[in-house]
Tab-separated table of C-alpha atoms in Angstrom:
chain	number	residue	atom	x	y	z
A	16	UNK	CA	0.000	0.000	0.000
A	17	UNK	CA	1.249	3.339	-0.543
A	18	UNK	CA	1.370	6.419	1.203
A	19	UNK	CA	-1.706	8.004	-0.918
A	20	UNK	CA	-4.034	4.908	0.062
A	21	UNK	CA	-3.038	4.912	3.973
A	22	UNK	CA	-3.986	8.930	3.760
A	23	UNK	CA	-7.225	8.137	2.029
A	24	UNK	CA	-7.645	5.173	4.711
A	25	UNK	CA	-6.974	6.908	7.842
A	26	UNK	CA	-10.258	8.980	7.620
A	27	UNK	CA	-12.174	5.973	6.572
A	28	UNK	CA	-11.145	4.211	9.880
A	29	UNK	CA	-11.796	6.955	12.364
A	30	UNK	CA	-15.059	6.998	10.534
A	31	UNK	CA	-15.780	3.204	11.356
A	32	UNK	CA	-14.262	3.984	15.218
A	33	UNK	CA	-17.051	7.109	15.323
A	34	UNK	CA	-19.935	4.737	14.255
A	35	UNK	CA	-18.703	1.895	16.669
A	36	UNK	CA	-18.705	4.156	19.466
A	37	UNK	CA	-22.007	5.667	18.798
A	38	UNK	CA	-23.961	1.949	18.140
A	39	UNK	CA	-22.382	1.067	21.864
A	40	UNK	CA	-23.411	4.389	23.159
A	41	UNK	CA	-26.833	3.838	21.621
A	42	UNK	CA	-27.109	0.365	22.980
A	43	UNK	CA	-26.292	0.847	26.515
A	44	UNK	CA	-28.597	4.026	26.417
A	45	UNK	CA	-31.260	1.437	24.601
A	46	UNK	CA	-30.646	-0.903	27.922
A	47	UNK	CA	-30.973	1.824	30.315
A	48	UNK	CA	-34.306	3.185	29.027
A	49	UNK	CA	-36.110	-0.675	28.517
A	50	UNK	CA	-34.597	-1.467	32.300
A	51	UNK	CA	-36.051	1.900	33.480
A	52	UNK	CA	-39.126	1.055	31.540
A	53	UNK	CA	-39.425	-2.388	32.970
A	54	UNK	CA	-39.182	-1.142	36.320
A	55	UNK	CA	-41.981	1.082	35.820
A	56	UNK	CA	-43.732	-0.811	33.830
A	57	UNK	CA	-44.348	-3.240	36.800
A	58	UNK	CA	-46.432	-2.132	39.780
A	59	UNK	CA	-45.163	-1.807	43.056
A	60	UNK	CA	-48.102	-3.549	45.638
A	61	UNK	CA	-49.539	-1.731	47.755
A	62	UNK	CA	-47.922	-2.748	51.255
A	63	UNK	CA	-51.151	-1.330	53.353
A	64	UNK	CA	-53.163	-3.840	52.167
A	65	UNK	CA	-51.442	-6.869	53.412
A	66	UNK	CA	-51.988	-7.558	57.346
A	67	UNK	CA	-48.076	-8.587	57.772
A	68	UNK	CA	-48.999	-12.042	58.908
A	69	UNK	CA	-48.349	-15.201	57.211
A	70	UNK	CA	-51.214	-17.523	56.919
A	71	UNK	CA	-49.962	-19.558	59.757
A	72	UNK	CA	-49.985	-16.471	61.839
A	73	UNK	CA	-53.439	-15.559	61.438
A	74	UNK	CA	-54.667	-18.870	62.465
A	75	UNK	CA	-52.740	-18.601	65.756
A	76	UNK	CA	-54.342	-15.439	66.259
A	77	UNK	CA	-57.590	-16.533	65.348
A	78	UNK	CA	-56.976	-19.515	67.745
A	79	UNK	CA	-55.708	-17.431	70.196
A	80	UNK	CA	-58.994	-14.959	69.982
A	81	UNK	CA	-61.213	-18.142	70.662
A	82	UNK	CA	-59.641	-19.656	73.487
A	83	UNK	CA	-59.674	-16.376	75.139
A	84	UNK	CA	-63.175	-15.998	74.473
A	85	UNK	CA	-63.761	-19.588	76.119
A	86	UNK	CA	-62.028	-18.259	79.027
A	87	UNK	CA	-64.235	-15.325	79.873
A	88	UNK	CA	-67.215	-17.864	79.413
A	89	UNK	CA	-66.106	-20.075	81.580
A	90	UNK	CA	-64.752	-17.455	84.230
A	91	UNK	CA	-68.622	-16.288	83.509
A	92	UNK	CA	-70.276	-19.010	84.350
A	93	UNK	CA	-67.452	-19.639	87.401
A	94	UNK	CA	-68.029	-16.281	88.882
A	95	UNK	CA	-72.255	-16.638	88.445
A	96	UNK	CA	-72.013	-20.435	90.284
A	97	UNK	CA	-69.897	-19.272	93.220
A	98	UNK	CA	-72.392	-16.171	93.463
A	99	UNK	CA	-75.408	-19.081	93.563
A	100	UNK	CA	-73.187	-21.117	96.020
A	101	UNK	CA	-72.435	-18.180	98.379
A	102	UNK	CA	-75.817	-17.383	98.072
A	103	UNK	CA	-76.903	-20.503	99.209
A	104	UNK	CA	-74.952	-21.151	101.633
A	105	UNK	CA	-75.581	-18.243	103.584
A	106	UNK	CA	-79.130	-18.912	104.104
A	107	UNK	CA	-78.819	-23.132	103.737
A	108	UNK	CA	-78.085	-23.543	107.829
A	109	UNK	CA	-80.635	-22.077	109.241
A	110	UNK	CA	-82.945	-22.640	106.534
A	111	UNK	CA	-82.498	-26.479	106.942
A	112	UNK	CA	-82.637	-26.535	110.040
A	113	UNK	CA	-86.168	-24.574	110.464
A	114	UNK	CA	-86.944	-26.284	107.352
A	115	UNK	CA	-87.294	-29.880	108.767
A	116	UNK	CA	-89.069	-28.780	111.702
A	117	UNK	CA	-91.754	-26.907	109.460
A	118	UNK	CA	-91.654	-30.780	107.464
A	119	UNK	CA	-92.689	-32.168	110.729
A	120	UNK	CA	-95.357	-30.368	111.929
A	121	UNK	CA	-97.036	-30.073	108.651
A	122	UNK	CA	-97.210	-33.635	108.517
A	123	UNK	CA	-100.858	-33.984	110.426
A	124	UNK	CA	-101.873	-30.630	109.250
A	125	UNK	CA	-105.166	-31.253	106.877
A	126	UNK	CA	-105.408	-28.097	104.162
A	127	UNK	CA	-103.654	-25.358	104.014
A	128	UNK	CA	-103.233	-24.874	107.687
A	129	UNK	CA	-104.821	-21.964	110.204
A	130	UNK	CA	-102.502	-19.519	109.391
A	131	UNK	CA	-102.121	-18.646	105.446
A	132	UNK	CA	-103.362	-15.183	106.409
A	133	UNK	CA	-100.394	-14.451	108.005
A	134	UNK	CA	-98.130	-15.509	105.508
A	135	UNK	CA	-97.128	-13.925	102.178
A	136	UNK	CA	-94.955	-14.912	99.489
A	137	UNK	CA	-93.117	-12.820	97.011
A	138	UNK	CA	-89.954	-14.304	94.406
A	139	UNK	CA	-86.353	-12.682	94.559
A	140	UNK	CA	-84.616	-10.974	92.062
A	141	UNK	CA	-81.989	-14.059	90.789
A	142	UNK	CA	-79.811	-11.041	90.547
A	143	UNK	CA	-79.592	-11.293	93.958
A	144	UNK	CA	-79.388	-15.158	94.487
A	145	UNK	CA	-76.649	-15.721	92.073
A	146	UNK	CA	-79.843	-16.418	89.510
A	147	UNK	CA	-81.082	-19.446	91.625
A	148	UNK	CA	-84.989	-19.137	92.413
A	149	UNK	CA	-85.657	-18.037	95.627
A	150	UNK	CA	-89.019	-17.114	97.508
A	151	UNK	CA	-89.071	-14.834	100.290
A	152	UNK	CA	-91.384	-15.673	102.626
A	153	UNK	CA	-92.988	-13.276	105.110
A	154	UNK	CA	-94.402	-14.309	108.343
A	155	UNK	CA	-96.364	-11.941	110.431
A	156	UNK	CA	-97.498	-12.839	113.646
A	157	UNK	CA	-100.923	-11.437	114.456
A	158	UNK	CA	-102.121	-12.783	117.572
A	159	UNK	CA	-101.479	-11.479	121.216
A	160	UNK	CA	-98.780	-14.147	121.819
A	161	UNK	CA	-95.744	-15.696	120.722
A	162	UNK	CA	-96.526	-18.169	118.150
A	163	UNK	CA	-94.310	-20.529	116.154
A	164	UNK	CA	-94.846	-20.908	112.273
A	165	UNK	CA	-94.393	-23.874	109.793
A	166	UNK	CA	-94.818	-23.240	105.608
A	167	UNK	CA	-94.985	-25.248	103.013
A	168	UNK	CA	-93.787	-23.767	99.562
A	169	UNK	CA	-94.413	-25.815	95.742
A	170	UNK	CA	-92.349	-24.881	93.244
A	171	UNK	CA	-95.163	-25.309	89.765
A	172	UNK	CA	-94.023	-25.968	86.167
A	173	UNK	CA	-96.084	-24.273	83.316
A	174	UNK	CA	-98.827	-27.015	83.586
A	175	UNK	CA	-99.315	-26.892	87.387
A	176	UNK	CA	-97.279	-29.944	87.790
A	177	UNK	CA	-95.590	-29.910	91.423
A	178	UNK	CA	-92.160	-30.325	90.741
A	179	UNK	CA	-90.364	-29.078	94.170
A	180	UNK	CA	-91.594	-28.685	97.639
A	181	UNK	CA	-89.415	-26.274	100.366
A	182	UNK	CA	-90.225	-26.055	103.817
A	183	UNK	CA	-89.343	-22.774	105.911
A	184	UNK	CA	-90.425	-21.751	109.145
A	185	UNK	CA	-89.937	-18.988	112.328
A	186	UNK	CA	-90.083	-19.948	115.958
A	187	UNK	CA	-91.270	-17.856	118.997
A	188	UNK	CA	-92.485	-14.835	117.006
A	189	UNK	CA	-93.400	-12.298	119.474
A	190	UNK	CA	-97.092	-10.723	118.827
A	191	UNK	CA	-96.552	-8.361	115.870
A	192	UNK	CA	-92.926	-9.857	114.853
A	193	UNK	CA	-92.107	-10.328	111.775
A	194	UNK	CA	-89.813	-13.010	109.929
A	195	UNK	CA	-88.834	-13.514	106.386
A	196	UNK	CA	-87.130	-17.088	105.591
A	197	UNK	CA	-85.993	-18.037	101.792
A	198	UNK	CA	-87.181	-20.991	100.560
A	199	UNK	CA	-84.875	-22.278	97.560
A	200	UNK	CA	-85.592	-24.227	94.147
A	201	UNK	CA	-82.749	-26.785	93.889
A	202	UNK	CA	-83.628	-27.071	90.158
A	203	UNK	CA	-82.330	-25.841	87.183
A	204	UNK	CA	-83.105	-22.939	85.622
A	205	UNK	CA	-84.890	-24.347	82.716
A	206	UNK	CA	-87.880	-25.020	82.763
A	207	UNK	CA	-88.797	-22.021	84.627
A	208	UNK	CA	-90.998	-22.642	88.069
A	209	UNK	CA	-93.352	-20.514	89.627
A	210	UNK	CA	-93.402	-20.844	93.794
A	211	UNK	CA	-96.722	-21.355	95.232
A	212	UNK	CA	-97.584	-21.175	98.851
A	213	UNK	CA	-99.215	-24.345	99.627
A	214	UNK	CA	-99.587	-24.483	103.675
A	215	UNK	CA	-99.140	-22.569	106.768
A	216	UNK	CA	-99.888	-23.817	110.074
A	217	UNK	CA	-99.333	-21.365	113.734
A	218	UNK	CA	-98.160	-23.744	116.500
């Protein structure tokens, strides 16, 4: 080659280098633009929807959320028997005791007795028994002398039907004295009873 061709065929090279340089330039600009476009092409989710809990997470909570439910139920139900037991018991002694004497004087008595005059009967809010079903019954003395008392009280289901029988009573009730002994259902709450007083007898 002579010195005329390697003049002509320097400017053709640097020619070549200029459009090499430019078809790189143009490629990684090309790559640049599709990766930005990818990128924002794709949407981004939105992160307040998602709870942050895995499946498995959500089921111990929910599992979690029932047993404590169950707890308060039962600590419920615990708290309303030990009101019905401390109800109970704070009446049961004496109760019992007057109430087997009352058994045993009504025994012979024919009717209702000589003394259902004196005697009234009126329920108790279960809010205040611990929801068992209590009668309060109020004996009034209303002779000129002390005068002992034995009552009879039927606990009734819807048709009548005696289902329970309670006996209370009050001893040596001075003229004009008043006293007011509970007699208790021992039954469940359902079927719901109505008390009913049956006899009264003044001894």
């Amino acid at each position: 080659m002579n010195t005329k061709s390697l003049r002509r065929a320097r400017p053709a090279a640097l020619v070549l280098a200029f459009v090499a340089v430019g078809t790189v330039a143009l490629v990684s600009c090309g790559d640049d633009n599709n990766s930005s476009g990818s990128s924002s092409g794709t949407p981004t989710p939105d992160k307040a929807s998602f709870s942050g809990m895995t499946p498995s997470a959500l089921k111990s909570a929910a599992s979690s959320a029932v047993a404590s439910a169950r707890a308060q139920a039962s600590a419920a139900a615990s708290s309303a028997s030990a009101a019905a037991s401390s109800f109970e018991a704070s009446v049961s002694a004496e109760v019992a005791r007057a109430g087997k004497d009352a058994q045993n004087e009504l025994k012979n008595v024919t009717g209702q007795g000589n003394a259902m005059s004196e005697v009234a009967l009126t329920g108790k809010p279960r809010a205040q028994t611990g929801g068992l079903l209590a009668a309060l019954v109020t004996i009034t003395n209303k002779t000129d002398k002390k005068a002992s008392y034995a009552v009879q009280v039927d606990f009734l289901d819807s048709s009548g039907k005696v289902v329970e029988t309670r006996y209370v009573g009050a001893e040596n009730l001075a003229p004009g004295a008043k006293a007011q002994p509970v007699a208790i259902s021992t039954k469940p709450p359902e079927p719901v009873l109505t008390p009913k007083l049956a006899k009264a007898q003044r001894y």
